Coordinates of C-alpha atoms in Angstrom, one line a residue:
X27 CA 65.7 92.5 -143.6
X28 CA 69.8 91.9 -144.0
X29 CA 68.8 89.9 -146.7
X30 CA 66.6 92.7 -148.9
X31 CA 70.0 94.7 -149.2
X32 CA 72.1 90.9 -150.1
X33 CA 74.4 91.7 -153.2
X34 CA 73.1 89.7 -155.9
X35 CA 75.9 87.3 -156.4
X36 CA 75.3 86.0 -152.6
X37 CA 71.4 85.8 -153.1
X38 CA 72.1 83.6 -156.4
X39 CA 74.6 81.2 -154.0
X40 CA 71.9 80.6 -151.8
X41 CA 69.1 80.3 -154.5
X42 CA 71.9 77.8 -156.7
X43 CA 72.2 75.7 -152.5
X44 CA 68.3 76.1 -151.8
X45 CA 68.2 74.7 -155.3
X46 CA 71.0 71.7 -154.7
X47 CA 69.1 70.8 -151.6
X48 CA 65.2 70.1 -152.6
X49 CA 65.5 67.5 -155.1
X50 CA 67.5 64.9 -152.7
X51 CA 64.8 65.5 -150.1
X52 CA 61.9 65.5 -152.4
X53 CA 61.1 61.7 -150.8
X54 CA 61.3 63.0 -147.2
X55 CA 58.0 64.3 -147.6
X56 CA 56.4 60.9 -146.5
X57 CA 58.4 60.3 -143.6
X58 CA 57.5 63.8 -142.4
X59 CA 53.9 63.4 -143.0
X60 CA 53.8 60.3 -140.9
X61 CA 55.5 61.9 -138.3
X62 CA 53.1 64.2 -138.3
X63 CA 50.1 61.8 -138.1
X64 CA 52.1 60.2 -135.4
X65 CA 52.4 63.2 -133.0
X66 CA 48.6 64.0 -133.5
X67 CA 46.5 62.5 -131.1
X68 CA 43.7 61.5 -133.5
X69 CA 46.0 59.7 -136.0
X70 CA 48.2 58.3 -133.9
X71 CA 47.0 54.6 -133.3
X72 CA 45.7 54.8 -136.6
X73 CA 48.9 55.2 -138.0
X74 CA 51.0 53.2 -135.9
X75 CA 48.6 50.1 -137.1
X76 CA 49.0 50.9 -140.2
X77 CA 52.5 51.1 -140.0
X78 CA 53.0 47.5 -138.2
X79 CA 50.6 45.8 -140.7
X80 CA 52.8 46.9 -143.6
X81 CA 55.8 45.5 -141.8
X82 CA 54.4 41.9 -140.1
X83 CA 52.1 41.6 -143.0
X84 CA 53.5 43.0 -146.0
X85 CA 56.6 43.6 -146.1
X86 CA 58.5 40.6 -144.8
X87 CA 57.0 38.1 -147.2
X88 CA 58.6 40.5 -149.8
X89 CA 61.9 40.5 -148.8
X90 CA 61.3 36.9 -149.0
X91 CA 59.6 36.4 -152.6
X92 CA 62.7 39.0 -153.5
X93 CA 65.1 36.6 -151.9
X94 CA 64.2 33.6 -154.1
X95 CA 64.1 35.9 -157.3
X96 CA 67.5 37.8 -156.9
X97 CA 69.1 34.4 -156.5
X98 CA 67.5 32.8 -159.4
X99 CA 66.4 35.0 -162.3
X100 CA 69.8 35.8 -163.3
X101 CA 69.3 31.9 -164.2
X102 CA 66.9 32.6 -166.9
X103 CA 68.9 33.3 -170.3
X104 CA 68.6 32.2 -173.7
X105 CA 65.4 30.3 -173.4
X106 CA 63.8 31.2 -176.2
X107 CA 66.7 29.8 -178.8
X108 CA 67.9 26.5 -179.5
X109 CA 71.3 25.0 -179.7
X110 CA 72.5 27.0 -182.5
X111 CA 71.2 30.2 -181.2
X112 CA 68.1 30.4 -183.3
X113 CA 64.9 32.1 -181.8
X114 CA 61.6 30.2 -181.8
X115 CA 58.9 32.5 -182.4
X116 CA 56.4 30.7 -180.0
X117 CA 58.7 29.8 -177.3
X118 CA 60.0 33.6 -177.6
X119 CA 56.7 34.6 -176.5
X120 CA 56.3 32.2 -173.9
X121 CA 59.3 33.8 -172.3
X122 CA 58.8 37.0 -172.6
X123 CA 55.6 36.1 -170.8
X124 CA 57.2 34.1 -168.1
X125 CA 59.4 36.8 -168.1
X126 CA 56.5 39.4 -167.0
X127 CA 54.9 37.2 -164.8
X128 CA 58.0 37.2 -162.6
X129 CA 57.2 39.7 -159.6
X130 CA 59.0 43.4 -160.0
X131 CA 59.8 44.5 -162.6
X132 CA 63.3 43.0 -163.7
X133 CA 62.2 40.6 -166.1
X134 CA 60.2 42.8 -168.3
X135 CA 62.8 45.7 -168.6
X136 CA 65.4 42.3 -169.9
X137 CA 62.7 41.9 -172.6
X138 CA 62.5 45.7 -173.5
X139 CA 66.0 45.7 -173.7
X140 CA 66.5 42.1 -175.9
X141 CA 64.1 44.5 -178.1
X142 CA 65.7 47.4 -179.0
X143 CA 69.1 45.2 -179.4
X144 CA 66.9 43.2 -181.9
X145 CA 67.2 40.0 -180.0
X146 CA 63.6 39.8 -179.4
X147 CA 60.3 40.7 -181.8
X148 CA 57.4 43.5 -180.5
X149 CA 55.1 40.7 -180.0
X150 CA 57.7 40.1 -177.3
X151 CA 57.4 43.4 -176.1
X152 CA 53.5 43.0 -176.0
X153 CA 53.5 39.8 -174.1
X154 CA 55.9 41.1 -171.2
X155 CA 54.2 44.3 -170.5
X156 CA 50.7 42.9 -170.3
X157 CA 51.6 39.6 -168.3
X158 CA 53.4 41.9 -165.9
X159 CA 52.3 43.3 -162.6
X160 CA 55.2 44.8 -161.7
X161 CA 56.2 45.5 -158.0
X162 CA 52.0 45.0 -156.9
X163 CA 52.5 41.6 -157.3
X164 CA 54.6 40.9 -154.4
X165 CA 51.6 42.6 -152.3
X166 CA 49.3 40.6 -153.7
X167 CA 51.2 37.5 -153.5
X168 CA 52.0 38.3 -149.4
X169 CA 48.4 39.3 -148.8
X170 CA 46.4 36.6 -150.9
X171 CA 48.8 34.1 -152.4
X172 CA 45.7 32.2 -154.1
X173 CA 44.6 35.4 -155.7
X174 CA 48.0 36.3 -156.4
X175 CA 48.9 32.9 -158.3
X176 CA 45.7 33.1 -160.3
X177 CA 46.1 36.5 -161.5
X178 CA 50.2 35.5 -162.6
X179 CA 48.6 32.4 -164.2
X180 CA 45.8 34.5 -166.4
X181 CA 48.4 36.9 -167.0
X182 CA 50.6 34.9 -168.2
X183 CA 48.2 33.1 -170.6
X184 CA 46.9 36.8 -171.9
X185 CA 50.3 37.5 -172.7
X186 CA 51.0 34.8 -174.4
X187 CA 48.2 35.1 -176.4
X188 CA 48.4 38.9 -177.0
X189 CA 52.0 38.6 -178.2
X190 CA 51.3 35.9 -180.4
X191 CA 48.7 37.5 -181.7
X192 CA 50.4 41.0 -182.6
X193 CA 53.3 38.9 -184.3
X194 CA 51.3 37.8 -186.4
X195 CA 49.3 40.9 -187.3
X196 CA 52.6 42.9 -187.4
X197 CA 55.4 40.9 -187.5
X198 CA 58.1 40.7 -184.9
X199 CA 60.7 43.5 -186.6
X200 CA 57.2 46.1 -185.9
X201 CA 58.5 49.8 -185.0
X202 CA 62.3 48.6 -184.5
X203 CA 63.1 51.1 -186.8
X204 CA 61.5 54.1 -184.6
X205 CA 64.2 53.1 -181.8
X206 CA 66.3 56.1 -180.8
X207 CA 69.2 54.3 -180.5
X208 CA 70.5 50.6 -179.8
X209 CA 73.5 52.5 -177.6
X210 CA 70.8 54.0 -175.2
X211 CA 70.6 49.8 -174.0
X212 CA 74.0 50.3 -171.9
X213 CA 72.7 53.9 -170.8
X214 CA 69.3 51.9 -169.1
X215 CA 71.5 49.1 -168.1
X216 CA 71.2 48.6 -164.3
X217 CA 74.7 47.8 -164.0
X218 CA 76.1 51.3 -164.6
X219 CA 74.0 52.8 -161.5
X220 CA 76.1 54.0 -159.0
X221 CA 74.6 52.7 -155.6
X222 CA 75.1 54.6 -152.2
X223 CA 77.4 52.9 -149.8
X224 CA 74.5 52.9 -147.0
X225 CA 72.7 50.3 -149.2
X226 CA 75.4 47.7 -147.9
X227 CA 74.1 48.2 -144.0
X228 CA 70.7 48.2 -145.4
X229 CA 70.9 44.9 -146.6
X230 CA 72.2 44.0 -143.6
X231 CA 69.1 44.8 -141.5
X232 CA 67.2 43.0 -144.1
X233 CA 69.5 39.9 -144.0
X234 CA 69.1 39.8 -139.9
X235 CA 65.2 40.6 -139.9
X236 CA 64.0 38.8 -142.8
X237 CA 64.0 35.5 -141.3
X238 CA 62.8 36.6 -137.3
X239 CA 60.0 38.8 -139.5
X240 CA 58.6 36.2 -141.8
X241 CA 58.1 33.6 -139.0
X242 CA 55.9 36.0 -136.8
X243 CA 54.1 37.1 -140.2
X244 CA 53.7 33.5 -141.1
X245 CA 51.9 33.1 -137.4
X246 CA 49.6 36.4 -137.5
X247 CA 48.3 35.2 -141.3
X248 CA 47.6 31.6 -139.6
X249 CA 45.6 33.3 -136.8
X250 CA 48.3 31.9 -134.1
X251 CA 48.1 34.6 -131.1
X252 CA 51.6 35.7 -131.2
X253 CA 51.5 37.7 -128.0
X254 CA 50.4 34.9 -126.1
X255 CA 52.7 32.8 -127.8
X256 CA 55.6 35.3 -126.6
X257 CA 54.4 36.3 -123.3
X258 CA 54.0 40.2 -124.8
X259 CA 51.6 42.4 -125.0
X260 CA 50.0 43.7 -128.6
X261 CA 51.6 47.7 -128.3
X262 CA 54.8 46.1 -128.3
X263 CA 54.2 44.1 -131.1
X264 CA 52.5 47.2 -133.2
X265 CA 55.2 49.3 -131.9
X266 CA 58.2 47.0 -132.9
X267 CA 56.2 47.1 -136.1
X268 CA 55.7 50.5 -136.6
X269 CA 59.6 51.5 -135.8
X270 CA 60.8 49.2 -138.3
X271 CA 59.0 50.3 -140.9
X272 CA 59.1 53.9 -140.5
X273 CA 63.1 53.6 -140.3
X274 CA 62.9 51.4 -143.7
X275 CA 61.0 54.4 -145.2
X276 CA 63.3 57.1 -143.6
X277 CA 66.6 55.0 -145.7
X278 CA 64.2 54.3 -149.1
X279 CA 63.9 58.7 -148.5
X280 CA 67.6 58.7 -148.5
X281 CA 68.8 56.5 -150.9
X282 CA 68.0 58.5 -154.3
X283 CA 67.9 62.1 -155.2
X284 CA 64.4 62.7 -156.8
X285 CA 65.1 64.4 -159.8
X286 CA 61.3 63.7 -162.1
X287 CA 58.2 61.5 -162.2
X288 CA 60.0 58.0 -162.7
X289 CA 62.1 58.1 -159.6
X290 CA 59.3 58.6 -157.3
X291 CA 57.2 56.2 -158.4
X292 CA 59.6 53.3 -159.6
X293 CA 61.9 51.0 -158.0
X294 CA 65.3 52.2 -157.5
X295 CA 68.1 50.6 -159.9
X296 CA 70.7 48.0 -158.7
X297 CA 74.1 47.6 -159.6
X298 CA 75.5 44.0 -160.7
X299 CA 77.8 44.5 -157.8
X300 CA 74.9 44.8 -155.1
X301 CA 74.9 41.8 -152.9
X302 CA 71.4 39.8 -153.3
X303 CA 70.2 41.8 -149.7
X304 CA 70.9 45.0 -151.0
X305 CA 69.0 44.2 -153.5
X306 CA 65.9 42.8 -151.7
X307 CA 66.3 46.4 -149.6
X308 CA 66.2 48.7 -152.4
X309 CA 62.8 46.8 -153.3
X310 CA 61.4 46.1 -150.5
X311 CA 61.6 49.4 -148.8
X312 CA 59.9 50.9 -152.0
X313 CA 57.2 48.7 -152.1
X314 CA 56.8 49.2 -148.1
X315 CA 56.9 53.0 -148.5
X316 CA 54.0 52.9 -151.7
X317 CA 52.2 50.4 -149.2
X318 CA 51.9 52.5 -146.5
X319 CA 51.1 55.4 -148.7
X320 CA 48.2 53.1 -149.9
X321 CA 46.9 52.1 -146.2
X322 CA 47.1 55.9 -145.1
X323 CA 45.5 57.4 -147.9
X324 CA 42.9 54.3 -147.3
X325 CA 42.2 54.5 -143.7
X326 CA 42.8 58.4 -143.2
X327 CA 39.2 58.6 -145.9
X328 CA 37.4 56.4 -143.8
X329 CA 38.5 58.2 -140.8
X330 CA 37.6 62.4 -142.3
X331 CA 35.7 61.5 -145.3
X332 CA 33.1 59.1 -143.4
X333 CA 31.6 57.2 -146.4
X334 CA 32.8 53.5 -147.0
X335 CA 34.5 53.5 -150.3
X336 CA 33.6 49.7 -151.6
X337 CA 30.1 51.5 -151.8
X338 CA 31.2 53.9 -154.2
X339 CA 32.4 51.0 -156.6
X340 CA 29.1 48.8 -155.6
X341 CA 27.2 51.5 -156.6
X342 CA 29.0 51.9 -159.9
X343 CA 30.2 48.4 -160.4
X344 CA 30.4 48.7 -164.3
X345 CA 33.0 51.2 -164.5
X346 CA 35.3 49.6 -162.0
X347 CA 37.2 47.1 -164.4
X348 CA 37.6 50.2 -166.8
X349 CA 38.9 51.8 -163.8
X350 CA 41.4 49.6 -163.1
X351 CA 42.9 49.5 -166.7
X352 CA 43.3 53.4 -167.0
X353 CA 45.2 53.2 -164.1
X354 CA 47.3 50.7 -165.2
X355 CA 48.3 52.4 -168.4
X356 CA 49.9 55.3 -165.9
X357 CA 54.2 53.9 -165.9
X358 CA 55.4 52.8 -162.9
X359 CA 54.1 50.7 -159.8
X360 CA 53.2 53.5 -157.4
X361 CA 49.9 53.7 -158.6
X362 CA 49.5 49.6 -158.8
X363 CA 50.4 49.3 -155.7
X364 CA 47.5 51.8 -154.6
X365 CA 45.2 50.5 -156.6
X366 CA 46.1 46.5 -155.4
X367 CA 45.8 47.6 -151.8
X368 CA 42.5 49.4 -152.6
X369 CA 41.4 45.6 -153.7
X370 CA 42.7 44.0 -150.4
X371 CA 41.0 46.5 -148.7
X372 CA 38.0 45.4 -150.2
X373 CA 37.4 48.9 -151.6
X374 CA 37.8 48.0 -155.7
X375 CA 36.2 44.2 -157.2
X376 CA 38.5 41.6 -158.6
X377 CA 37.7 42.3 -161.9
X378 CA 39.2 46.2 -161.1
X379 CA 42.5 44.4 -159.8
X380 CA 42.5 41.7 -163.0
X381 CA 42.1 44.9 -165.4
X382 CA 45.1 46.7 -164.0
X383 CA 47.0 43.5 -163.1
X384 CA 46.6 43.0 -167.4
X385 CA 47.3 46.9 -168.4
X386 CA 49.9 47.5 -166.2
X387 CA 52.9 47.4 -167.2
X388 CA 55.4 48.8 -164.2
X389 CA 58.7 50.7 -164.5
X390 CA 59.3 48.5 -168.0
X391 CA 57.3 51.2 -169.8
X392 CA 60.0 54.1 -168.8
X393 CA 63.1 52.7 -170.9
X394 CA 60.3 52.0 -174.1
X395 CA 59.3 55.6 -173.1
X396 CA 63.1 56.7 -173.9
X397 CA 64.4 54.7 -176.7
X398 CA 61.1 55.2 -178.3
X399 CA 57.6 56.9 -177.2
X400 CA 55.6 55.1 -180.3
X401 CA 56.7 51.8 -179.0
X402 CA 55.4 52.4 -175.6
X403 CA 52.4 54.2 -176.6
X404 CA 51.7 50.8 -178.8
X405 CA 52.5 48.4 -176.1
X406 CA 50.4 50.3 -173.7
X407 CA 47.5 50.7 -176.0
X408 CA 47.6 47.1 -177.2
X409 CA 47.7 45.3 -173.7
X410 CA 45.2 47.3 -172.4
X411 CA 42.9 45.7 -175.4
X412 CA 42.9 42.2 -173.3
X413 CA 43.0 44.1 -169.9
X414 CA 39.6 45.1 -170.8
X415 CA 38.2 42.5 -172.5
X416 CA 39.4 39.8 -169.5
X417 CA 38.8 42.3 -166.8
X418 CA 34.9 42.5 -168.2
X419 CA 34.6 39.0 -169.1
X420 CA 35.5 38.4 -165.1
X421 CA 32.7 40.6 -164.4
X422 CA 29.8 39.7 -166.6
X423 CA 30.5 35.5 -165.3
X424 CA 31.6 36.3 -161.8
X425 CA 30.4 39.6 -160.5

């Protein structure tokens, strides 16, 4: 009751704390939630299987596909130019395509930026965002790597096609001059993010579990029997899981303040000064966290909702590719993670997964969103075109 009778300066202190405090533990919600499943009795194993898959399953053989890219994309530069610094056209948009097909989002956010510094042409632009899967891909590539390589390989081809063809529709200075700002390019750099120190003991855990992790991933996905193989039984396995994972999603809570939409559903920057494991960390853990979002939301319908999901999309097979492109048009890889674990689930078809593997065009789409919202919009509207149209065609031969 003290606090009815407050004066009004102390009630605004607490109001200007109360309102310091919530967005840094915005994030916190999901490690509470499965703390919650975990205490209650009916969602307990459920959870701590989900938990363990996402680590033995998921997340190590991203860590690893992160490992090879941090240490060689910085590699890729000036491709697209020959000796005297001259851009060809076609082999522009063969980069930019590479560039997308690249797993996270890194190499498509280099194109948007070679953009708006006028380095590269808006057929560019189109080719990176639809041959892009963003974060999803390294799901897809540790879950099914034959799926996963296909999808990179149509992607790739789309893009190259779709940026061609907009080049030549609209030539490659198209909507430059409805850029913001070219000065905004050092503001999105990823090199002026301040990173929290904890990152560094982050990387650390990755560095020493990485390799221990990937070779008892590598022996589940060939069907070895691991607890045989180690003379243990399968709850410690689950449970060494689970605790691993639910610690890497405690840190990936902890490590940014949430402050709108983008930085809850996109991959955290990285400094130039992060060592190649913090790096992997700062990814890994987010793609982990959406993962296990995924698998929850998944298995926690089959469990209260009591229908089997795939038969919703059986039942109304036509509009699943469709489906899968509109989701892909929504920025950032939250919802492509969802909707790729939904496929590996066996919940969406393949041509669903090709149609948002084409639209989607990950965290890329929030720097075109700032420097200019008509670029993005365009992008987004143009490389959903050949989502549909390859996402269909899938369907009509193969489904």
């Amino acid at each position: 009751m003290s606090f009815l009778f407050a004066k009004p300066h102390i009630i605004k202190l607490h109001s200007i704390r109360l309102r310091a405090l919530v967005p840094h533990y915005q994030r916190m919600l999901l490690p509470i939630v499965i703390c919650i499943l975990l205490i209650q009795t009916q969602t307990r194993d459920l959870t701590l299987r989900v938990l363990s898959d996402a680590f033995w399953q998921v997340a190590v053989f991203v860590a690893m596909t992160l490992t090879l890219y941090h240490l060689f994309a910085d590699k890729i530069s000036h491709l697209y130019t020959n000796h005297k610094g001259e851009v060809k056209p076609f082999r522009e948009i063969v980069t930019a395509s590479f560039m997308g097909v690249l797993p996270g989002c890194g190499g498509a956010i280099v194109v948007i930026t070679q953009y708006v510094s006028g380095r590269m042409s808006f057929g560019a632009v189109t080719a990176v965002l639809t041959s892009t899967m963003g974060d999803a891909a390294f799901l897809l590539l540790a879950a099914e790597p034959t799926t996963g390589i296909f999808l990179l390989m149509l992607s790739f081809a789309v893009g190259i096609i779709s940026g061609s063809v907009v080049n030549r529709i609209h030539g490659p200075e198209f909507l430059r001059n409805t850029v913001v700002s070219r000065e905004i390019e050092s503001s999105i750099s990823a090199n002026k993010v301040t990173i929290p120190k904890r990152l560094k003991y982050q990387g650390l855990l990755w560095q020493w579990l990485m390799v221990p992790g990937a070779i008892v991933g590598l022996l589940m996905a060939g069907q070895i029997d691991v607890v045989s193989l180690f003379h243990i039984n399968e709850t410690t396995v689950i449970l060494v899981g689970a605790v691993i994972t639910l610690g890497f999603i405690f840190l990936w809570a902890a490590t940014r303040e949430v402050t709108n939409y983008e930085s809850i559903i996109s991959e955290d920057k990285k400094a130039q000064q992060n060592k190649v494991f913090q790096k992997v960390a700062l990814d890994t853990n987010f793609v982990t966290s959406w993962v296990v979002v995924a698998f929850l939301l998944f298995e926690l319908a089959m469990l209260y909702g009591d229908f089997q999901l795939e038969n919703v999309f059986n039942q109304f097979s036509a509009f699943a590719p469709v489906a899968g492109v509109i989701i892909g048009m929504i920025p950032g890889c939250g919802p492509q993670i969802i909707t790729t674990s939904l496929y590996l689930s066996g919940a969406i078809p393949l041509s669903a997964q090709i149609g948002n593997a084409i639209s989607n065009d990950g965290d890329a789409l929030f720097p075109a969103i700032a420097l200019s919202p008509k670029v993005a919009f365009v992008a987004t509207i143009y490389s959903s075109i050949p989502a549909l149209l390859t996402a269909y065609g899938y369907y009509w031969l193969f489904e």
